[in-house]
Every structure is written in structure tokens, then in C-alpha cells.
PDB file of C-alpha atoms and ligand atoms in Angstrom:
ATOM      1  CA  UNK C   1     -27.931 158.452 243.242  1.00 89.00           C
ATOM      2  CA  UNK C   2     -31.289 157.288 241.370  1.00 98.00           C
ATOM      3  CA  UNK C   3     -34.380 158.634 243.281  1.00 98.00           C
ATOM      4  CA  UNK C   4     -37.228 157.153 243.301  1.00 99.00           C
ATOM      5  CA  UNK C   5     -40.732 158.698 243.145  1.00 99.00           C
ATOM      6  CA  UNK C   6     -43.595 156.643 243.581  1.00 99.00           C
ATOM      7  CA  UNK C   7     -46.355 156.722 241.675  1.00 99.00           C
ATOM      8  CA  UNK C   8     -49.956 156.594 243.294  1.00 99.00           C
ATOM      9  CA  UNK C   9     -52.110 156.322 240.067  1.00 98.00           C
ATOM     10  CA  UNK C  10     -53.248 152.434 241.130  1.00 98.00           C
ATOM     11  CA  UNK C  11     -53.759 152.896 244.450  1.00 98.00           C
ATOM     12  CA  UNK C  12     -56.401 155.620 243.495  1.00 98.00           C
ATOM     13  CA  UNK C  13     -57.767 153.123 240.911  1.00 98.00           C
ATOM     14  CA  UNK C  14     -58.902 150.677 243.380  1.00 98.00           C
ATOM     15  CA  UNK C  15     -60.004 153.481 246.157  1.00 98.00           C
ATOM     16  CA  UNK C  16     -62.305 154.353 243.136  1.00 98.00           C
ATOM     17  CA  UNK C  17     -64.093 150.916 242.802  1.00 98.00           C
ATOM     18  CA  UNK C  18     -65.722 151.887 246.296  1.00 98.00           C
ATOM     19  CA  UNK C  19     -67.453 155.051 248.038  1.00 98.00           C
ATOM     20  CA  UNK C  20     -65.429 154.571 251.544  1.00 98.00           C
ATOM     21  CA  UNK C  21     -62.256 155.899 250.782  1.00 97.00           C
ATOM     22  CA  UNK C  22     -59.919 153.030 250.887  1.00 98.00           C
ATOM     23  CA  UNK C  23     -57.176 152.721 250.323  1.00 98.00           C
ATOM     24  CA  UNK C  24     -56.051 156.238 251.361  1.00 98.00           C
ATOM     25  CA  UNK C  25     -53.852 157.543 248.985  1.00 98.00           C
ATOM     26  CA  UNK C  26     -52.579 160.079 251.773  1.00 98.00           C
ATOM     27  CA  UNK C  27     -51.547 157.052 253.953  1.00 98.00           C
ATOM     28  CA  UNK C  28     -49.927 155.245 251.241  1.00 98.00           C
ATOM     29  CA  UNK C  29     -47.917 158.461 250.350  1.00 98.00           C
ATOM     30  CA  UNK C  30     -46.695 158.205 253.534  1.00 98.00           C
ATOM     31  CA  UNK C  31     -45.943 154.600 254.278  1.00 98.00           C
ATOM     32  CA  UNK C  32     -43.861 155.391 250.854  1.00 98.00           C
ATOM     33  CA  UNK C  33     -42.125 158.472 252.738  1.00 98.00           C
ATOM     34  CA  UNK C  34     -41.509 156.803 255.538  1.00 98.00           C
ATOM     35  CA  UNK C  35     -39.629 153.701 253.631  1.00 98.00           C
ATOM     36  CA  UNK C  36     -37.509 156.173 251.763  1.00 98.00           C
ATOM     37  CA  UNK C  37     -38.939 157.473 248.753  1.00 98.00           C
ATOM     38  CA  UNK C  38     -37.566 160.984 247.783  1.00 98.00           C
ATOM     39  CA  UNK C  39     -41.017 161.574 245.587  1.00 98.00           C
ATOM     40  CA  UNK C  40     -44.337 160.948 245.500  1.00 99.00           C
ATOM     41  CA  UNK C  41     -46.222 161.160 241.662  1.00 99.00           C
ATOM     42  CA  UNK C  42     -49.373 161.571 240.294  1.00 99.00           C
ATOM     43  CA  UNK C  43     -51.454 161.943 237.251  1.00 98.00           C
ATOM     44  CA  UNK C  44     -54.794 163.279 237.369  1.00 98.00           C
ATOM     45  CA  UNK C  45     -56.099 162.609 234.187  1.00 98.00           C
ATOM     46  CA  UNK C  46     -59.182 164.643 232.669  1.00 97.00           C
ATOM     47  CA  UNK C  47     -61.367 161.244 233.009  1.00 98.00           C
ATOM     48  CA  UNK C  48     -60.766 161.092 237.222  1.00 98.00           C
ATOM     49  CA  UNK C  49     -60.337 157.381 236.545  1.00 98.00           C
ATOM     50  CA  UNK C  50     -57.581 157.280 239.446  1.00 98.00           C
ATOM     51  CA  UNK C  51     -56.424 160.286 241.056  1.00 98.00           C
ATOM     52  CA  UNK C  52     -58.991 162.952 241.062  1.00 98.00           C
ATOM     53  CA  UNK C  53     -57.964 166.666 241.977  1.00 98.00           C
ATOM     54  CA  UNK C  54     -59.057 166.225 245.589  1.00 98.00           C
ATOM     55  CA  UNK C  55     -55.987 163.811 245.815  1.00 98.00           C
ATOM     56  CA  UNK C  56     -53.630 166.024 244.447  1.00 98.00           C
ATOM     57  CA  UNK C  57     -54.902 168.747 247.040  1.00 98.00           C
ATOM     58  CA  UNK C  58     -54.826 165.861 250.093  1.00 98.00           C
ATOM     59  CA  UNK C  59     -51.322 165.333 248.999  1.00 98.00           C
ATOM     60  CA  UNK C  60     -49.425 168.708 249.758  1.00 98.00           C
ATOM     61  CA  UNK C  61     -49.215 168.666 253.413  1.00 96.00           C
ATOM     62  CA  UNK C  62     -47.936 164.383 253.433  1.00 97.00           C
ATOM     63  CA  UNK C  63     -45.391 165.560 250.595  1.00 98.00           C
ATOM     64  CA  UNK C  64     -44.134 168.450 251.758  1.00 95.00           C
ATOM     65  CA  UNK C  65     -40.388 167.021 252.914  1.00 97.00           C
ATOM     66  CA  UNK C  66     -40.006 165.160 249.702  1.00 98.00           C
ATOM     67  CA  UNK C  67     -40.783 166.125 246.040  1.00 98.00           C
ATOM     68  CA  UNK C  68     -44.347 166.456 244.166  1.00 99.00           C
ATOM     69  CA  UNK C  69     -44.446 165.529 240.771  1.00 99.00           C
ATOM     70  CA  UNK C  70     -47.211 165.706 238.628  1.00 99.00           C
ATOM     71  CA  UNK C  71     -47.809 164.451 235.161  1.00 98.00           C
ATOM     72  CA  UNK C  72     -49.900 165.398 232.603  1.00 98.00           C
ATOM     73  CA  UNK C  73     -51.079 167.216 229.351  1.00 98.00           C
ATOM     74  CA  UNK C  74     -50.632 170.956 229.716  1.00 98.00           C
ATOM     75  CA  UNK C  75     -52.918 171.296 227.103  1.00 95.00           C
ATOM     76  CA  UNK C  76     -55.341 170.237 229.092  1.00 94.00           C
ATOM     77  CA  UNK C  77     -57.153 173.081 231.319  1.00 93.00           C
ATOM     78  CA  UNK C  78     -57.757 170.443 234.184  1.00 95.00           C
ATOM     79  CA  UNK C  79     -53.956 169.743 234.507  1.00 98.00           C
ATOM     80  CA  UNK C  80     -52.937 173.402 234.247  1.00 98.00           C
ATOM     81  CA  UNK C  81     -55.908 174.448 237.079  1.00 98.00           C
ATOM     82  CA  UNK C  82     -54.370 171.629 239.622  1.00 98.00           C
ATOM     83  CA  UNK C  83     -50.638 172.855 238.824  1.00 98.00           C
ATOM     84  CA  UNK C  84     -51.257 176.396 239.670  1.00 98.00           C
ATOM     85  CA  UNK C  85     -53.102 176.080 243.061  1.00 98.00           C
ATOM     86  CA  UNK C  86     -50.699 173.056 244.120  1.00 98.00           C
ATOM     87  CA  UNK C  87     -47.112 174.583 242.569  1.00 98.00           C
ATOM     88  CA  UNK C  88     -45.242 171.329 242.432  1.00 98.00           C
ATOM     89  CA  UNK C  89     -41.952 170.295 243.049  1.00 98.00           C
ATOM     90  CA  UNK C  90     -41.843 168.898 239.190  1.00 99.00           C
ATOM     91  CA  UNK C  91     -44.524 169.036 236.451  1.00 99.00           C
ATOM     92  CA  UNK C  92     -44.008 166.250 234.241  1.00 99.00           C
ATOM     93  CA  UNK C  93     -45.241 166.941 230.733  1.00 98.00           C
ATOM     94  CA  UNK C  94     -46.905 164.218 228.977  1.00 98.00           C
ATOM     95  CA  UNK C  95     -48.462 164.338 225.571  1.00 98.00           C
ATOM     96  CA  UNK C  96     -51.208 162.144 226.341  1.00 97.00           C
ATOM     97  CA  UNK C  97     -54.941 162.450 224.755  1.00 96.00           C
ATOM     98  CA  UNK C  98     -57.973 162.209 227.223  1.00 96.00           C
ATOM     99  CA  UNK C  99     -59.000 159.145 226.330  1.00 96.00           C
ATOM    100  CA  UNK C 100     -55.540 156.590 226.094  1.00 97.00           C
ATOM    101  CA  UNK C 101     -55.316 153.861 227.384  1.00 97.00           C
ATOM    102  CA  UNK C 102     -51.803 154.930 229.161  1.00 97.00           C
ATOM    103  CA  UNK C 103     -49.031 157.030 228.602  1.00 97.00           C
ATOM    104  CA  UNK C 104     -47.628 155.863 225.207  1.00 97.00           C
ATOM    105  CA  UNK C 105     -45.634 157.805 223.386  1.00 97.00           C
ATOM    106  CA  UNK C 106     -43.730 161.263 224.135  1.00 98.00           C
ATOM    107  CA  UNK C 107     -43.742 164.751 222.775  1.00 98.00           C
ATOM    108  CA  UNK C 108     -43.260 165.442 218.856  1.00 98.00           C
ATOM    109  CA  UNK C 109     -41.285 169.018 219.211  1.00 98.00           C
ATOM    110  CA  UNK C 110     -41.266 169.427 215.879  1.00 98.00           C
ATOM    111  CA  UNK C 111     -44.944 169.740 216.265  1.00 98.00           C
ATOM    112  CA  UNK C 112     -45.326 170.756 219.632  1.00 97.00           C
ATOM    113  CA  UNK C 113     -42.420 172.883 220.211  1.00 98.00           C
ATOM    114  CA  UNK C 114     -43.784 176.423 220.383  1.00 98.00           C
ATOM    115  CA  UNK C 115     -47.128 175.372 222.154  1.00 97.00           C
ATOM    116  CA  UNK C 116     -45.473 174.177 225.002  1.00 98.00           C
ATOM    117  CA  UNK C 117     -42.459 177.109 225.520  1.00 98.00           C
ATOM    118  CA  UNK C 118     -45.190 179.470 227.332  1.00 98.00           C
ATOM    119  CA  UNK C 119     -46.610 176.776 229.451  1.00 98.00           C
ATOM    120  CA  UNK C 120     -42.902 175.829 230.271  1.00 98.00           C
ATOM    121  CA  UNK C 121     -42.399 179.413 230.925  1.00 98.00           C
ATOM    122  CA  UNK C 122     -45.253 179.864 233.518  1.00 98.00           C
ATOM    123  CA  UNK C 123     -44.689 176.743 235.401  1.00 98.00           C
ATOM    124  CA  UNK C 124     -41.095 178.033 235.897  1.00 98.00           C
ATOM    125  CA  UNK C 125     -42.543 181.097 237.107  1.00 98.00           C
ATOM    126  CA  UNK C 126     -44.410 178.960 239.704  1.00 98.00           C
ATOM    127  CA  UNK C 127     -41.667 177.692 240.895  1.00 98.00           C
ATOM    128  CA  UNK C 128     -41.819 174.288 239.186  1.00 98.00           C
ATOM    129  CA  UNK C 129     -39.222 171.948 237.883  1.00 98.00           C
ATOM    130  CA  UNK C 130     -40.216 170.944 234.124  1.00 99.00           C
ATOM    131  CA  UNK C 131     -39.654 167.387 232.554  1.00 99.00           C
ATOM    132  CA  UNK C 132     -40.925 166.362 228.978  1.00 99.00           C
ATOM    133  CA  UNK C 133     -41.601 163.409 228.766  1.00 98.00           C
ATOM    134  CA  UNK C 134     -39.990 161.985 225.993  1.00 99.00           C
ATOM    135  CA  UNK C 135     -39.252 158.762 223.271  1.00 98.00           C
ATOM    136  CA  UNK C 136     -35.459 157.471 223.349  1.00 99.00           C
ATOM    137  CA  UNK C 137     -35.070 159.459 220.514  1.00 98.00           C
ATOM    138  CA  UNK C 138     -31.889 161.619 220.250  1.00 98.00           C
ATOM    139  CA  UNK C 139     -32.943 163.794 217.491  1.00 98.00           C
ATOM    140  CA  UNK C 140     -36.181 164.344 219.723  1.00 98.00           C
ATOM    141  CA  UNK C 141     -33.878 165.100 222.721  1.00 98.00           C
ATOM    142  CA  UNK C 142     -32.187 167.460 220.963  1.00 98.00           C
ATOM    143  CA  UNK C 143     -34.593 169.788 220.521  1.00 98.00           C
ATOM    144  CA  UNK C 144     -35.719 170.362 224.513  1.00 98.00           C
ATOM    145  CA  UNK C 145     -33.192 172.754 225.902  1.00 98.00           C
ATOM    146  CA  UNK C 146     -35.125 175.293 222.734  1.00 98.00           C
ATOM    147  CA  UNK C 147     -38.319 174.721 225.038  1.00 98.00           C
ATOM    148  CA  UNK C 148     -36.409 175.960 228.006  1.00 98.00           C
ATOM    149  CA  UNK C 149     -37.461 172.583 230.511  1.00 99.00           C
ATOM    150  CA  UNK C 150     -35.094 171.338 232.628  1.00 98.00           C
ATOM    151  CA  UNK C 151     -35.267 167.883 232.294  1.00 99.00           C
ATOM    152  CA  UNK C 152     -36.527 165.068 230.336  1.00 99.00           C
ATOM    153  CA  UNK C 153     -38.737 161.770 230.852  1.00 99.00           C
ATOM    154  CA  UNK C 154     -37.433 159.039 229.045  1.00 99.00           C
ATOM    155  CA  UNK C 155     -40.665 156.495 228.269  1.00 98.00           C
ATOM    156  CA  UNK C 156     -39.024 153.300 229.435  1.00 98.00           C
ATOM    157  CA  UNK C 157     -42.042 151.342 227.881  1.00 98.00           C
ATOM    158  CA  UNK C 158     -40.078 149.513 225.049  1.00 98.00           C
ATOM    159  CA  UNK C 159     -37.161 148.971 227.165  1.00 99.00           C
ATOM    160  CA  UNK C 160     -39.510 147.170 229.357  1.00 99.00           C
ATOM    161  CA  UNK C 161     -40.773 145.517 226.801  1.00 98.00           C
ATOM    162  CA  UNK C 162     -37.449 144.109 225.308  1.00 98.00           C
ATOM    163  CA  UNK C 163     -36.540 142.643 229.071  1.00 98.00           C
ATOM    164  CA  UNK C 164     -39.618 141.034 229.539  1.00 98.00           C
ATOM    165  CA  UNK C 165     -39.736 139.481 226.142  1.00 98.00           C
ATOM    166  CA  UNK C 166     -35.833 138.873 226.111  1.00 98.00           C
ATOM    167  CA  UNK C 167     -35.928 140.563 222.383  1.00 98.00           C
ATOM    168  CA  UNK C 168     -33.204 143.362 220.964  1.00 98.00           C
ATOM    169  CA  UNK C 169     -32.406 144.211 224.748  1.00 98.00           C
ATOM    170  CA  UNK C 170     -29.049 145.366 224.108  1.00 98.00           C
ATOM    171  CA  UNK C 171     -29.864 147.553 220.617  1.00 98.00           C
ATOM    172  CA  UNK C 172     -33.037 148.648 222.997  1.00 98.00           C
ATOM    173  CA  UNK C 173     -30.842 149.920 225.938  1.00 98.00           C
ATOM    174  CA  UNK C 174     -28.450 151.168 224.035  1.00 98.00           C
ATOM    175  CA  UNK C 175     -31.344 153.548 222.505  1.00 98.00           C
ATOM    176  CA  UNK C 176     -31.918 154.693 225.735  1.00 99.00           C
ATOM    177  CA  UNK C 177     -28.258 155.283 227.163  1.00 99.00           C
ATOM    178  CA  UNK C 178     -27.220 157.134 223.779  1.00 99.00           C
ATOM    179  CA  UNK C 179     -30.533 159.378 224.396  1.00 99.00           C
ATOM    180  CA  UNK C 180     -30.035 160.588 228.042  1.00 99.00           C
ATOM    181  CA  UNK C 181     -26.387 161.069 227.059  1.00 99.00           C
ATOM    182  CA  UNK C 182     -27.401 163.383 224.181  1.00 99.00           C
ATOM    183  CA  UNK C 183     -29.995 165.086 227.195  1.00 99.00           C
ATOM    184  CA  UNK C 184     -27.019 165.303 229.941  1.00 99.00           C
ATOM    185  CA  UNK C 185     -24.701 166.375 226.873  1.00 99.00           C
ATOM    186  CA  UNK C 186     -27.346 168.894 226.633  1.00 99.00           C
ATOM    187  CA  UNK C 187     -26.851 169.924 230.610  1.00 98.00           C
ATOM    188  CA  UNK C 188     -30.312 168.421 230.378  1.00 99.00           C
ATOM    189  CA  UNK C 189     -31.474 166.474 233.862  1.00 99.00           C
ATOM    190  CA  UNK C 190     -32.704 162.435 232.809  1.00 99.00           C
ATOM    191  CA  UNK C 191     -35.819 160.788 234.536  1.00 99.00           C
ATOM    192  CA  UNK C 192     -37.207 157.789 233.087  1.00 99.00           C
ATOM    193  CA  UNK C 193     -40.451 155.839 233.854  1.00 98.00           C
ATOM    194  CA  UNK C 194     -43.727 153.478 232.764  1.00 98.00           C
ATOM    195  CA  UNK C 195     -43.357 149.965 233.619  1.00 98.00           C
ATOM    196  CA  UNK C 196     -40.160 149.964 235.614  1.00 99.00           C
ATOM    197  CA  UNK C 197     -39.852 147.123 238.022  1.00 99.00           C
ATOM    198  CA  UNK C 198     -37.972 144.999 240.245  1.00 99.00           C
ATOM    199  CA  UNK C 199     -36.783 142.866 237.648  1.00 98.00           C
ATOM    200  CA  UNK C 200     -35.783 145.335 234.788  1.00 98.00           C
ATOM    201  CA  UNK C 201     -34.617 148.106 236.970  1.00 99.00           C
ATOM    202  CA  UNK C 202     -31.092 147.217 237.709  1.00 98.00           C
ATOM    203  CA  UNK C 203     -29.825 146.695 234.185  1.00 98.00           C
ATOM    204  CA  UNK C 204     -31.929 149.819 232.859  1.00 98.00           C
ATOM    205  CA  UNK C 205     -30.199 151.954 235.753  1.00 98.00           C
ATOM    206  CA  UNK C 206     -26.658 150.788 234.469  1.00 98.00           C
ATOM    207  CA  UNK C 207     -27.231 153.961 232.035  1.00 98.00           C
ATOM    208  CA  UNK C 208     -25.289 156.988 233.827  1.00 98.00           C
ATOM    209  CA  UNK C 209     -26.940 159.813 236.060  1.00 98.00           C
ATOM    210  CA  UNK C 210     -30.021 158.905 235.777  1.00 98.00           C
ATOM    211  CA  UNK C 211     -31.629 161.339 238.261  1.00 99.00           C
ATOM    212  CA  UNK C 212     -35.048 159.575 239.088  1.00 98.00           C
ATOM    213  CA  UNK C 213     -37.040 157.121 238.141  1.00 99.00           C
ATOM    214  CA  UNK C 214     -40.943 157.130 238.565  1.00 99.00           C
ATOM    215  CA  UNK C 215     -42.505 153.716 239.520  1.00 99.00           C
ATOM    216  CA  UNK C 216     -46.175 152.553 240.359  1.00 98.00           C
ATOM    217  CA  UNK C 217     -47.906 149.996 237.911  1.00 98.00           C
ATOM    218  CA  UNK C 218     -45.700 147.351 238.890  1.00 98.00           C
ATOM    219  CA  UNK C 219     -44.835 148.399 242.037  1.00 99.00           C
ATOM    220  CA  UNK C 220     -48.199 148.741 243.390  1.00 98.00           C
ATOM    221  CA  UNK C 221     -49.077 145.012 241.766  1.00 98.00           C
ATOM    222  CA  UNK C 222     -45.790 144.188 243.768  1.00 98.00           C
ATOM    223  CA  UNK C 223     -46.605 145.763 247.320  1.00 98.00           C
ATOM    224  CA  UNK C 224     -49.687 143.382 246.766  1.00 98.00           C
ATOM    225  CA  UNK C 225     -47.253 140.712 247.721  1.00 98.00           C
ATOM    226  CA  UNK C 226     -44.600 142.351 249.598  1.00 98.00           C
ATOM    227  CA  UNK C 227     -46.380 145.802 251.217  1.00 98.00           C
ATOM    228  CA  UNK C 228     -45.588 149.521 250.247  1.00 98.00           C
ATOM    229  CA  UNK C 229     -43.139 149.962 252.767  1.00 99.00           C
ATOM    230  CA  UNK C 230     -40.704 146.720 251.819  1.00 99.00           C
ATOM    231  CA  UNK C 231     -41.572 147.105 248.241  1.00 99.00           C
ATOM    232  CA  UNK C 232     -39.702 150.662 248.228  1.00 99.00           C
ATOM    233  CA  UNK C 233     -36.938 149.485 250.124  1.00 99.00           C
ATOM    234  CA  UNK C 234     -36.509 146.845 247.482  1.00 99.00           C
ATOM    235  CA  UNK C 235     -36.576 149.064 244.821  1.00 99.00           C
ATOM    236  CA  UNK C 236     -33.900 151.316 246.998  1.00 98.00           C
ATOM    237  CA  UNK C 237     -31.649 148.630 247.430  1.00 98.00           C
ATOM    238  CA  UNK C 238     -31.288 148.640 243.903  1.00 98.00           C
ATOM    239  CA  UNK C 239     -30.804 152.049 243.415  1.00 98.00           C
ATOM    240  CA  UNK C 240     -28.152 151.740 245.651  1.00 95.00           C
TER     241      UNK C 240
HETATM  242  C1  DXP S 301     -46.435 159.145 232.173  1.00 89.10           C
HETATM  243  C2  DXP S 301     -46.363 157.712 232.534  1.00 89.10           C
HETATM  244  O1  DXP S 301     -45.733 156.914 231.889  1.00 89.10           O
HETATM  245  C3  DXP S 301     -47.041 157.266 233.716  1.00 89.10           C
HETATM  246  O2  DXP S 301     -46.573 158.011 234.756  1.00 89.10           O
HETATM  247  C4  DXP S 301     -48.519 157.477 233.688  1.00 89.10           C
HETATM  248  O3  DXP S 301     -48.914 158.112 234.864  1.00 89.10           O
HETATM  249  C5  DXP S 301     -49.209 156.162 233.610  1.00 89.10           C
HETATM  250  O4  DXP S 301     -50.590 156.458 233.607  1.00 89.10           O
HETATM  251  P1  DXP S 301     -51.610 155.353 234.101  1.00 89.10           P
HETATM  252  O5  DXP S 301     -51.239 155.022 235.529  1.00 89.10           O
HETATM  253  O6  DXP S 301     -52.955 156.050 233.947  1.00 89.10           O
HETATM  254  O7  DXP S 301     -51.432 154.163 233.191  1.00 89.10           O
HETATM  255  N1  LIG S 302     -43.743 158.445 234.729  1.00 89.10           N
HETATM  256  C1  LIG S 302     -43.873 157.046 234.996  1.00 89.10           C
HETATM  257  C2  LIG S 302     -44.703 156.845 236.223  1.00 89.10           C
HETATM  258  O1  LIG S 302     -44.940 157.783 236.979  1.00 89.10           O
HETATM  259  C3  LIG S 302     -45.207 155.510 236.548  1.00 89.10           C
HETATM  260  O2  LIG S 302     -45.326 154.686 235.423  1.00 89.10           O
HETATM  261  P1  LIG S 302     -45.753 153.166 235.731  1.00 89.10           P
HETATM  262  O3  LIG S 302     -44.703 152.607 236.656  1.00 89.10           O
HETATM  263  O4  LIG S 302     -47.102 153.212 236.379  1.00 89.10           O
HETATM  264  O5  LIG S 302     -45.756 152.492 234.387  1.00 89.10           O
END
């Protein structure tokens, strides 16, 4: 079974545009909860230009039967200072620099490899789950289980890509399938997320075991339509 954690970046983006608080990330966390998500995530990027660490902190008593994860650059002190007061179910380890756009690429471990095996190590010691978040690259997988985390992100951006443009979608999926075999091969866990939706969720999920998938661009553009609440239970009908 696929979980789904839902991701409350967007919904902090538009409470931003205002100084009266709405929409409440807290209440959308648990309108999320309450349809069925098994995880809530966030990023709090160095820039605050969604969720700010305030959020994070609002967060731990409406998440408390389901799991945190938060995403971000270890490297950066911010990310590390919000992970050690808040001890998260999962920290999700993204390579990203302060000022991207989005989350675009995943780790180099030929680079990054010994940097990030104490940081691994303390967040373990918190008591925190670690995924790297990761390119469909099996050479790349192969190298995790050295940094001792527990699971891997796959960055589902090109797959999404190849769906919506109807371009190398087999070759691209097939990418992805042979990497989170190499990660489970690995006794490695497989998450995978950035621009999931609706309509290229059920094919990408055809790959085995995949053990969660982390949603909220498109879903929170689709709850615009549809609501939170029957916007997760259409993405949990799918999951099955
Ligand atoms: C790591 C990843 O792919 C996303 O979870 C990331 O949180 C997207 O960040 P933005 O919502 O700032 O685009
Ligand atoms: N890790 C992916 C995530 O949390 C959400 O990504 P997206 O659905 O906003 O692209």
C-alpha cells in the first residue's frame, strides 16, 4: 500500500500573500488527516516563501497520529535548527540551493557522500526516518545504503514530464522502475514525488512497493476545484 503524504508548501504560499492568516495550514493538515492521508509534508525553505518555521512548529500537535516529513537541505542551518526542536517522523533530504526555483535535481554522492553521513547519523539519533532524495539514476542509488539513510526520494519530475507531453514514457518509466528496484534490491525503502497528480499517478504507481508518494503542487491546484478533503480521497482511490 502507497501512502500518501500531502504536501502543504502552496497552501502556505497563498496564506503568505496576506497578513490574516488564511488559509490555515493547521486546518488544512487536518481536513487532509481527516480524508485519509497517512502524512503531512513540508519544506521550509531558507527564503520563508511558503512555510515558515512557525508552521512547522503549528504542525506537531495536528500531525501527531500520522507521519511528519520534512524536506530540505541539511546543509542549511535553518533546516537542521527546525529538525532538531520538531524530531520528525521523516527528514527528507534535498539538495536544493537557497535560491531555486523548485526542487530539481537530487543528490550527487559522489560529491556529497561524506558531507551528508554525519547529518544522516544525527537525525537517526533523533529519532528520524532519512530519505535522499534522489535522480532515477541506478548508479546514484547505489551508492545510499554507504550513507546509512533508510530510504530514497525518487524526483518524479521527468516522469511527469514524459506523461504530460506523451514523449519516451515507457524508456522514462522504465528509468524509474529499474531505479527503485536497484534501491529495494538494496533493502532500501522507495518514495517518490514533485509533480505527481491525478492523471500520472496510476501508471507511475504500477512500479512495485512504492512506499509513499508526496503530493501538493498539483494537488493543491486540484482541491481548487474539488476541495482538500475529496481531492485526497481521489488520490486514495488510486492508491488503492
Ligand atoms: C522536494 C520536492 O520535490 C518538493 O517536495 C518540494 O517541496 C517542492 O518545493 P516547492 O513547493 O517550493 O516547489
Ligand atoms: N517531495 C515531493 C513533494 O513533497 C511535493 O512535490 P509537488 O507535488 O509539490 O511537486
Amino acid at each position: 500500500m502507497t501512502n500518501l503524504s500531502v504536501n502543504l508548501n502552496k497552501v502556505a504560499l497563498i496564506r503568505n500573500t496576506r497578513n490574516i492568516g488564511i488559509p490555515s495550514i493547521t486546518k488544512m493538515a487536518q481536513i487532509c488527516i481527516d480524508a485519509g492521508a497517512k502524512g503531512i509534508t513540508v519544506h521550509p525553505r531558507p527564503d520563508q516563501r511558503h512555510i515558515r518555521p512557525g508552521d512547522v512548529y503549528d504542525l506537531v500537535e495536528v500531525v501527531k497520529d500520522v507521519e511528519f516529513n520534512i524536506e530540505g537541505n541539511p546543509l542549511e542551518v535553518s533546516f537542521m535548527e527546525i529538525v532538531r526542536r520538531v524530531k520528525p517522523t521523516q527528514c527528507t533530504l534535498v539538495p536544493d540551493t537557497p535560491d531555486t526555483f523548485t526542487s530539481d535535481s537530487g543528490w550527487d554522492l559522489t560529491k556529497d557522500k561524506e558531507r551528508l553521513i554525519p547529518i544522516i547519523q544525527e537525525l537517526q539519533s533523533l529519532g528520524s526516518r532519512v530519505s535522499l532524495f534522489m535522480d532515477a539514476d541506478v548508479e546514484q542509488v547505489s551508492l545510499v545504503p554507504n550513507t546509512g539513510a533508510e530510504r530514497i526520494e525518487l524526483y518524479t519530475e521527468p516522469y511527469a514530464t514524459a506523461f504530460r507531453e506523451k514523449q519516451d514514457l515507457d524508456s522514462t518509466w522504465q528509468k524509474f522502475a529499474d531505479a527503485a528496484k536497484k534501491a529495494q534490491e538494496l533493502g532500501l525503502g522507495v518514495n517518490a514525488g514533485h509533480d505527481l497528480n491525478l492523471d500520472n499517478l496510476a501508471k507511475f504507481c504500477t512500479i512495485p512497493h512504492i512506499l509513499e508518494v508526496s503530493i501538493g503542487h498539483a494537488l493543491t491546484a486540484e482541491a481548487l476545484e474539488m476541495g482538500f478533503y475529496d481531492t485526497v480521497r481521489a488520490y486514495l482511490k488510486i492508491l488503492g
